[in-house]
């Protein structure tokens, strides 16, 4: 099963409810986070127009990434009654992505944004507001008990929700192992998986995650084909 087919199948699974900073949230198998009390949907690292960005540099990826990512985002929005959407940075793969986005993708994105408050958090790939897209662009925003930003901070703050690191987890058992994208959280902070269909991932046991979570409570909410599996960091494997 290729990566895109796997992603499409995962959207058929049920979300998993957990708590973050003592408030209910839903980890959705598509890779978005939903906060019912705020009717808020959060998505990270869309990396729209990644294929086009590579092409401008003379490297070629399959050209379906933006269409597929927007289709998956549309499915997630259809599942939840979100009145507000926060995109946690790296929504476009580079600072030219929004300006050069083909009209058909721009129209699709406009339909997804219609009737909703839409907030773009700046990322390291897209530090400026997306050109001619609409919505509000911020460095970070606090909503309810949460603070939304692109990169997780080293200064601990309960309720921080970030992206950037593209967390994945590896689980071993019965002589084999499997690796999947995950939500990483200790109940006070959460890092969302990368949503873009052509983005890679970084194992949550990598040194980049060290010190971000209380390991007594840290879990990887691993997105499987049938459901989301909450697994403690201490039961995970490197690699």
PDB file of C-alpha atoms in Angstrom:
ATOM      1  CA  UNK A   1       0.000   0.000   0.000  1.00  0.00           C
ATOM      2  CA  UNK A   2       1.517   3.335  -1.033  1.00  0.00           C
ATOM      3  CA  UNK A   3       1.611   6.314   1.305  1.00  0.00           C
ATOM      4  CA  UNK A   4      -1.340   8.137  -0.261  1.00  0.00           C
ATOM      5  CA  UNK A   5      -3.585   5.050  -0.264  1.00  0.00           C
ATOM      6  CA  UNK A   6      -2.673   4.492   3.383  1.00  0.00           C
ATOM      7  CA  UNK A   7      -3.570   8.073   4.267  1.00  0.00           C
ATOM      8  CA  UNK A   8      -6.937   7.783   2.512  1.00  0.00           C
ATOM      9  CA  UNK A   9      -7.744   4.563   4.344  1.00  0.00           C
ATOM     10  CA  UNK A  10      -6.807   6.059   7.701  1.00  0.00           C
ATOM     11  CA  UNK A  11      -9.459   8.752   7.276  1.00  0.00           C
ATOM     12  CA  UNK A  12     -12.082   6.019   7.713  1.00  0.00           C
ATOM     13  CA  UNK A  13     -10.972   5.391  11.330  1.00  0.00           C
ATOM     14  CA  UNK A  14     -12.479   6.948  14.425  1.00  0.00           C
ATOM     15  CA  UNK A  15     -10.684   9.706  16.271  1.00  0.00           C
ATOM     16  CA  UNK A  16      -9.313   9.200  19.782  1.00  0.00           C
ATOM     17  CA  UNK A  17     -10.344  11.584  22.552  1.00  0.00           C
ATOM     18  CA  UNK A  18      -7.758  12.584  25.121  1.00  0.00           C
ATOM     19  CA  UNK A  19      -7.042  15.576  27.341  1.00  0.00           C
ATOM     20  CA  UNK A  20      -4.554  18.363  26.789  1.00  0.00           C
ATOM     21  CA  UNK A  21      -4.037  20.924  29.561  1.00  0.00           C
ATOM     22  CA  UNK A  22      -7.120  19.433  31.259  1.00  0.00           C
ATOM     23  CA  UNK A  23      -9.396  20.049  28.264  1.00  0.00           C
ATOM     24  CA  UNK A  24     -10.824  17.508  25.830  1.00  0.00           C
ATOM     25  CA  UNK A  25      -9.316  17.187  22.361  1.00  0.00           C
ATOM     26  CA  UNK A  26      -9.684  14.616  19.593  1.00  0.00           C
ATOM     27  CA  UNK A  27      -6.692  13.179  17.734  1.00  0.00           C
ATOM     28  CA  UNK A  28      -8.050  12.450  14.283  1.00  0.00           C
ATOM     29  CA  UNK A  29      -6.495   9.715  12.104  1.00  0.00           C
ATOM     30  CA  UNK A  30      -6.150  12.221   9.264  1.00  0.00           C
ATOM     31  CA  UNK A  31      -3.549  13.999  11.403  1.00  0.00           C
ATOM     32  CA  UNK A  32      -5.624  16.979  12.562  1.00  0.00           C
ATOM     33  CA  UNK A  33      -6.455  17.834  16.148  1.00  0.00           C
ATOM     34  CA  UNK A  34      -9.973  18.969  17.063  1.00  0.00           C
ATOM     35  CA  UNK A  35     -11.010  20.893  20.184  1.00  0.00           C
ATOM     36  CA  UNK A  36     -14.794  20.497  20.574  1.00  0.00           C
ATOM     37  CA  UNK A  37     -15.225  23.210  23.213  1.00  0.00           C
ATOM     38  CA  UNK A  38     -13.865  25.815  20.790  1.00  0.00           C
ATOM     39  CA  UNK A  39     -15.069  24.198  17.543  1.00  0.00           C
ATOM     40  CA  UNK A  40     -11.418  24.506  16.597  1.00  0.00           C
ATOM     41  CA  UNK A  41      -9.489  22.355  14.114  1.00  0.00           C
ATOM     42  CA  UNK A  42      -5.693  22.415  14.142  1.00  0.00           C
ATOM     43  CA  UNK A  43      -3.440  21.123  11.370  1.00  0.00           C
ATOM     44  CA  UNK A  44       0.329  21.306  10.990  1.00  0.00           C
ATOM     45  CA  UNK A  45       2.905  21.222   8.228  1.00  0.00           C
ATOM     46  CA  UNK A  46       0.711  21.059   5.138  1.00  0.00           C
ATOM     47  CA  UNK A  47       3.742  21.855   2.953  1.00  0.00           C
ATOM     48  CA  UNK A  48       1.468  22.827   0.067  1.00  0.00           C
ATOM     49  CA  UNK A  49       3.185  23.194  -3.310  1.00  0.00           C
ATOM     50  CA  UNK A  50       6.189  21.141  -2.203  1.00  0.00           C
ATOM     51  CA  UNK A  51       6.380  19.484  -5.617  1.00  0.00           C
ATOM     52  CA  UNK A  52       6.358  22.879  -7.327  1.00  0.00           C
ATOM     53  CA  UNK A  53       9.070  24.179  -4.986  1.00  0.00           C
ATOM     54  CA  UNK A  54      11.300  21.219  -5.838  1.00  0.00           C
ATOM     55  CA  UNK A  55      10.626  21.707  -9.563  1.00  0.00           C
ATOM     56  CA  UNK A  56      11.783  25.324  -9.329  1.00  0.00           C
ATOM     57  CA  UNK A  57      15.081  23.970  -8.021  1.00  0.00           C
ATOM     58  CA  UNK A  58      15.419  21.373 -10.771  1.00  0.00           C
ATOM     59  CA  UNK A  59      14.267  18.340  -8.751  1.00  0.00           C
ATOM     60  CA  UNK A  60      11.037  16.552  -9.493  1.00  0.00           C
ATOM     61  CA  UNK A  61       8.482  14.952  -7.200  1.00  0.00           C
ATOM     62  CA  UNK A  62       5.107  13.495  -8.196  1.00  0.00           C
ATOM     63  CA  UNK A  63       2.912  16.569  -8.902  1.00  0.00           C
ATOM     64  CA  UNK A  64      -0.120  15.430  -6.907  1.00  0.00           C
ATOM     65  CA  UNK A  65       0.929  16.670  -3.447  1.00  0.00           C
ATOM     66  CA  UNK A  66      -1.171  19.844  -3.208  1.00  0.00           C
ATOM     67  CA  UNK A  67      -4.336  18.276  -4.638  1.00  0.00           C
ATOM     68  CA  UNK A  68      -4.045  15.235  -2.355  1.00  0.00           C
ATOM     69  CA  UNK A  69      -3.260  17.279   0.758  1.00  0.00           C
ATOM     70  CA  UNK A  70      -6.217  19.601   0.160  1.00  0.00           C
ATOM     71  CA  UNK A  71      -8.521  16.621  -0.449  1.00  0.00           C
ATOM     72  CA  UNK A  72      -7.479  15.070   2.865  1.00  0.00           C
ATOM     73  CA  UNK A  73      -7.944  18.405   4.644  1.00  0.00           C
ATOM     74  CA  UNK A  74     -11.388  18.752   3.089  1.00  0.00           C
ATOM     75  CA  UNK A  75     -12.358  15.321   4.432  1.00  0.00           C
ATOM     76  CA  UNK A  76     -11.202  16.284   7.915  1.00  0.00           C
ATOM     77  CA  UNK A  77     -13.169  19.543   7.807  1.00  0.00           C
ATOM     78  CA  UNK A  78     -16.268  17.662   6.687  1.00  0.00           C
ATOM     79  CA  UNK A  79     -15.969  15.390   9.730  1.00  0.00           C
ATOM     80  CA  UNK A  80     -15.953  18.219  12.277  1.00  0.00           C
ATOM     81  CA  UNK A  81     -18.088  21.316  12.699  1.00  0.00           C
ATOM     82  CA  UNK A  82     -15.100  23.655  12.905  1.00  0.00           C
ATOM     83  CA  UNK A  83     -15.735  27.388  12.930  1.00  0.00           C
ATOM     84  CA  UNK A  84     -12.032  28.169  13.294  1.00  0.00           C
ATOM     85  CA  UNK A  85      -8.932  26.577  11.738  1.00  0.00           C
ATOM     86  CA  UNK A  86      -5.354  27.100  12.877  1.00  0.00           C
ATOM     87  CA  UNK A  87      -2.539  25.988  10.553  1.00  0.00           C
ATOM     88  CA  UNK A  88       0.608  25.557  12.639  1.00  0.00           C
ATOM     89  CA  UNK A  89       3.191  26.779  10.154  1.00  0.00           C
ATOM     90  CA  UNK A  90       4.979  25.370   7.114  1.00  0.00           C
ATOM     91  CA  UNK A  91       1.600  25.468   5.416  1.00  0.00           C
ATOM     92  CA  UNK A  92       3.444  26.250   2.174  1.00  0.00           C
ATOM     93  CA  UNK A  93       6.755  24.602   1.374  1.00  0.00           C
ATOM     94  CA  UNK A  94       8.446  27.903   0.598  1.00  0.00           C
ATOM     95  CA  UNK A  95       7.712  31.632   0.573  1.00  0.00           C
ATOM     96  CA  UNK A  96       6.685  31.505  -3.116  1.00  0.00           C
ATOM     97  CA  UNK A  97       4.190  28.644  -2.777  1.00  0.00           C
ATOM     98  CA  UNK A  98       1.069  30.738  -2.213  1.00  0.00           C
ATOM     99  CA  UNK A  99       1.884  33.289  -4.905  1.00  0.00           C
ATOM    100  CA  UNK A 100       2.514  30.625  -7.549  1.00  0.00           C
ATOM    101  CA  UNK A 101      -0.287  28.253  -6.522  1.00  0.00           C
ATOM    102  CA  UNK A 102      -2.390  27.315  -9.583  1.00  0.00           C
ATOM    103  CA  UNK A 103      -5.884  28.788  -9.718  1.00  0.00           C
ATOM    104  CA  UNK A 104      -7.610  25.423  -9.323  1.00  0.00           C
ATOM    105  CA  UNK A 105      -5.844  24.760  -6.003  1.00  0.00           C
ATOM    106  CA  UNK A 106      -6.413  28.336  -4.870  1.00  0.00           C
ATOM    107  CA  UNK A 107     -10.152  27.890  -5.527  1.00  0.00           C
ATOM    108  CA  UNK A 108     -10.212  24.613  -3.598  1.00  0.00           C
ATOM    109  CA  UNK A 109      -8.490  26.237  -0.636  1.00  0.00           C
ATOM    110  CA  UNK A 110     -10.886  29.199  -0.781  1.00  0.00           C
ATOM    111  CA  UNK A 111     -13.843  26.793  -0.536  1.00  0.00           C
ATOM    112  CA  UNK A 112     -12.322  25.137   2.534  1.00  0.00           C
ATOM    113  CA  UNK A 113     -11.745  28.527   4.169  1.00  0.00           C
ATOM    114  CA  UNK A 114     -15.193  29.939   3.384  1.00  0.00           C
ATOM    115  CA  UNK A 115     -17.325  30.644   6.457  1.00  0.00           C
ATOM    116  CA  UNK A 116     -14.498  29.905   8.888  1.00  0.00           C
ATOM    117  CA  UNK A 117     -11.983  31.984  10.782  1.00  0.00           C
ATOM    118  CA  UNK A 118      -8.658  30.844   9.333  1.00  0.00           C
ATOM    119  CA  UNK A 119      -5.322  31.519  11.004  1.00  0.00           C
ATOM    120  CA  UNK A 120      -1.921  30.892   9.447  1.00  0.00           C
ATOM    121  CA  UNK A 121       0.902  30.507  11.970  1.00  0.00           C
ATOM    122  CA  UNK A 122       4.243  31.453  10.452  1.00  0.00           C
ATOM    123  CA  UNK A 123       6.773  28.651  10.039  1.00  0.00           C
ATOM    124  CA  UNK A 124      10.405  28.324   9.060  1.00  0.00           C
ATOM    125  CA  UNK A 125       9.389  27.466   5.477  1.00  0.00           C
ATOM    126  CA  UNK A 126       6.746  30.225   5.224  1.00  0.00           C
ATOM    127  CA  UNK A 127       7.727  33.140   7.474  1.00  0.00           C
ATOM    128  CA  UNK A 128       5.515  35.625   5.623  1.00  0.00           C
ATOM    129  CA  UNK A 129       1.721  35.822   5.091  1.00  0.00           C
ATOM    130  CA  UNK A 130       0.587  33.692   2.122  1.00  0.00           C
ATOM    131  CA  UNK A 131       0.070  35.924  -0.910  1.00  0.00           C
ATOM    132  CA  UNK A 132      -3.516  36.493  -2.054  1.00  0.00           C
ATOM    133  CA  UNK A 133      -4.886  33.668   0.092  1.00  0.00           C
ATOM    134  CA  UNK A 134      -6.741  35.452   2.883  1.00  0.00           C
ATOM    135  CA  UNK A 135      -7.012  34.538   6.531  1.00  0.00           C
ATOM    136  CA  UNK A 136      -4.976  36.032   9.372  1.00  0.00           C
ATOM    137  CA  UNK A 137      -1.245  35.443   9.840  1.00  0.00           C
ATOM    138  CA  UNK A 138       0.263  35.325  13.338  1.00  0.00           C
ATOM    139  CA  UNK A 139       3.435  34.087  15.018  1.00  0.00           C
ATOM    140  CA  UNK A 140       1.371  32.334  17.696  1.00  0.00           C
ATOM    141  CA  UNK A 141      -2.072  32.472  19.263  1.00  0.00           C
ATOM    142  CA  UNK A 142      -3.626  31.501  22.591  1.00  0.00           C
ATOM    143  CA  UNK A 143      -7.094  29.945  22.592  1.00  0.00           C
ATOM    144  CA  UNK A 144      -8.644  28.613  25.797  1.00  0.00           C
ATOM    145  CA  UNK A 145      -5.933  26.760  27.779  1.00  0.00           C
ATOM    146  CA  UNK A 146      -3.706  26.267  24.717  1.00  0.00           C
ATOM    147  CA  UNK A 147      -0.935  28.188  22.990  1.00  0.00           C
ATOM    148  CA  UNK A 148      -0.467  27.413  19.289  1.00  0.00           C
ATOM    149  CA  UNK A 149       2.902  27.967  17.597  1.00  0.00           C
ATOM    150  CA  UNK A 150       5.049  26.347  14.929  1.00  0.00           C
ATOM    151  CA  UNK A 151       8.136  25.162  16.796  1.00  0.00           C
ATOM    152  CA  UNK A 152       7.945  23.689  20.301  1.00  0.00           C
ATOM    153  CA  UNK A 153       9.686  25.944  22.781  1.00  0.00           C
ATOM    154  CA  UNK A 154      12.377  24.869  25.213  1.00  0.00           C
ATOM    155  CA  UNK A 155      10.747  27.074  27.841  1.00  0.00           C
ATOM    156  CA  UNK A 156       8.039  24.822  29.230  1.00  0.00           C
ATOM    157  CA  UNK A 157       4.468  26.028  28.964  1.00  0.00           C
ATOM    158  CA  UNK A 158       1.415  23.906  29.765  1.00  0.00           C
ATOM    159  CA  UNK A 159      -1.001  23.765  26.855  1.00  0.00           C
ATOM    160  CA  UNK A 160       1.534  24.376  24.090  1.00  0.00           C
ATOM    161  CA  UNK A 161       0.569  22.839  20.737  1.00  0.00           C
ATOM    162  CA  UNK A 162       3.198  22.836  17.990  1.00  0.00           C
ATOM    163  CA  UNK A 163       4.308  21.107  14.814  1.00  0.00           C
ATOM    164  CA  UNK A 164       7.624  21.378  12.938  1.00  0.00           C
ATOM    165  CA  UNK A 165       9.195  18.086  14.089  1.00  0.00           C
ATOM    166  CA  UNK A 166       6.939  15.718  12.086  1.00  0.00           C
ATOM    167  CA  UNK A 167       6.726  13.085  14.875  1.00  0.00           C
ATOM    168  CA  UNK A 168       6.644   9.380  14.057  1.00  0.00           C
ATOM    169  CA  UNK A 169       6.946   6.332  16.309  1.00  0.00           C
ATOM    170  CA  UNK A 170       8.329   2.839  15.807  1.00  0.00           C
ATOM    171  CA  UNK A 171       6.736  -0.107  17.585  1.00  0.00           C
ATOM    172  CA  UNK A 172       8.220  -3.618  17.670  1.00  0.00           C
ATOM    173  CA  UNK A 173       6.620  -6.955  18.511  1.00  0.00           C
ATOM    174  CA  UNK A 174       6.315 -10.553  17.335  1.00  0.00           C
ATOM    175  CA  UNK A 175       9.605 -10.319  15.489  1.00  0.00           C
ATOM    176  CA  UNK A 176       8.770  -7.305  13.382  1.00  0.00           C
ATOM    177  CA  UNK A 177       8.340  -3.567  13.706  1.00  0.00           C
ATOM    178  CA  UNK A 178       6.157  -0.879  12.207  1.00  0.00           C
ATOM    179  CA  UNK A 179       6.544   2.883  11.966  1.00  0.00           C
ATOM    180  CA  UNK A 180       3.788   5.449  11.763  1.00  0.00           C
ATOM    181  CA  UNK A 181       3.006   9.119  12.136  1.00  0.00           C
ATOM    182  CA  UNK A 182       1.807  10.106  15.578  1.00  0.00           C
ATOM    183  CA  UNK A 183       0.616  12.830  17.892  1.00  0.00           C
ATOM    184  CA  UNK A 184       3.175  13.180  20.720  1.00  0.00           C
ATOM    185  CA  UNK A 185       1.944  14.361  24.106  1.00  0.00           C
ATOM    186  CA  UNK A 186       2.398  14.105  27.850  1.00  0.00           C
ATOM    187  CA  UNK A 187      -0.999  15.642  28.572  1.00  0.00           C
ATOM    188  CA  UNK A 188       0.370  19.155  28.937  1.00  0.00           C
ATOM    189  CA  UNK A 189       2.092  19.708  25.585  1.00  0.00           C
ATOM    190  CA  UNK A 190       1.394  18.184  22.160  1.00  0.00           C
ATOM    191  CA  UNK A 191       3.291  18.041  18.876  1.00  0.00           C
ATOM    192  CA  UNK A 192       1.161  17.264  15.835  1.00  0.00           C
ATOM    193  CA  UNK A 193       2.134  14.986  12.955  1.00  0.00           C
ATOM    194  CA  UNK A 194       2.942  16.490   9.595  1.00  0.00           C
ATOM    195  CA  UNK A 195      -0.177  16.612   7.412  1.00  0.00           C
ATOM    196  CA  UNK A 196       1.374  17.025   3.940  1.00  0.00           C
ATOM    197  CA  UNK A 197       1.303  13.859   1.848  1.00  0.00           C
ATOM    198  CA  UNK A 198       4.951  14.049   0.759  1.00  0.00           C
ATOM    199  CA  UNK A 199       6.544  14.956   4.079  1.00  0.00           C
ATOM    200  CA  UNK A 200       8.782  12.654   6.097  1.00  0.00           C
ATOM    201  CA  UNK A 201       8.950  12.117   9.837  1.00  0.00           C
ATOM    202  CA  UNK A 202      11.297  12.148  12.831  1.00  0.00           C
ATOM    203  CA  UNK A 203      11.227   9.449  15.511  1.00  0.00           C
ATOM    204  CA  UNK A 204       9.942  10.811  18.824  1.00  0.00           C
ATOM    205  CA  UNK A 205      12.959   9.206  20.528  1.00  0.00           C
ATOM    206  CA  UNK A 206      15.306  11.398  18.495  1.00  0.00           C
ATOM    207  CA  UNK A 207      17.370  13.908  20.448  1.00  0.00           C
ATOM    208  CA  UNK A 208      15.307  16.758  18.931  1.00  0.00           C
ATOM    209  CA  UNK A 209      12.452  15.729  21.240  1.00  0.00           C
ATOM    210  CA  UNK A 210      14.593  15.404  24.373  1.00  0.00           C
ATOM    211  CA  UNK A 211      13.335  17.560  27.223  1.00  0.00           C
ATOM    212  CA  UNK A 212      10.043  18.445  25.555  1.00  0.00           C
ATOM    213  CA  UNK A 213       7.902  15.931  27.463  1.00  0.00           C
ATOM    214  CA  UNK A 214       7.612  14.464  30.931  1.00  0.00           C
ATOM    215  CA  UNK A 215       8.606  10.889  30.084  1.00  0.00           C
ATOM    216  CA  UNK A 216       6.495   9.490  32.928  1.00  0.00           C
ATOM    217  CA  UNK A 217       3.398  10.478  30.983  1.00  0.00           C
ATOM    218  CA  UNK A 218       4.618  10.859  27.397  1.00  0.00           C
ATOM    219  CA  UNK A 219       2.691   8.904  24.773  1.00  0.00           C
ATOM    220  CA  UNK A 220       2.768   8.550  21.027  1.00  0.00           C
ATOM    221  CA  UNK A 221      -0.751   8.418  19.617  1.00  0.00           C
ATOM    222  CA  UNK A 222       0.205   6.309  16.614  1.00  0.00           C
ATOM    223  CA  UNK A 223      -2.064   6.472  13.575  1.00  0.00           C
ATOM    224  CA  UNK A 224      -2.803   2.937  12.360  1.00  0.00           C
ATOM    225  CA  UNK A 225      -5.053   1.565   9.637  1.00  0.00           C
ATOM    226  CA  UNK A 226      -7.774   0.532  12.083  1.00  0.00           C
ATOM    227  CA  UNK A 227      -7.466   3.070  14.896  1.00  0.00           C
ATOM    228  CA  UNK A 228      -5.125   5.322  16.848  1.00  0.00           C
ATOM    229  CA  UNK A 229      -2.906   3.490  19.349  1.00  0.00           C
ATOM    230  CA  UNK A 230      -1.696   5.343  22.479  1.00  0.00           C
ATOM    231  CA  UNK A 231       1.742   3.934  23.341  1.00  0.00           C
ATOM    232  CA  UNK A 232       4.089   5.145  26.065  1.00  0.00           C
ATOM    233  CA  UNK A 233       7.462   6.454  24.918  1.00  0.00           C
ATOM    234  CA  UNK A 234       9.212   3.777  26.967  1.00  0.00           C
ATOM    235  CA  UNK A 235       7.624   1.053  24.834  1.00  0.00           C
ATOM    236  CA  UNK A 236       8.873   2.557  21.564  1.00  0.00           C
ATOM    237  CA  UNK A 237      11.938   1.764  19.468  1.00  0.00           C
ATOM    238  CA  UNK A 238      14.595   3.912  17.853  1.00  0.00           C
ATOM    239  CA  UNK A 239      14.908   4.023  14.088  1.00  0.00           C
TER     240      UNK A 239
END
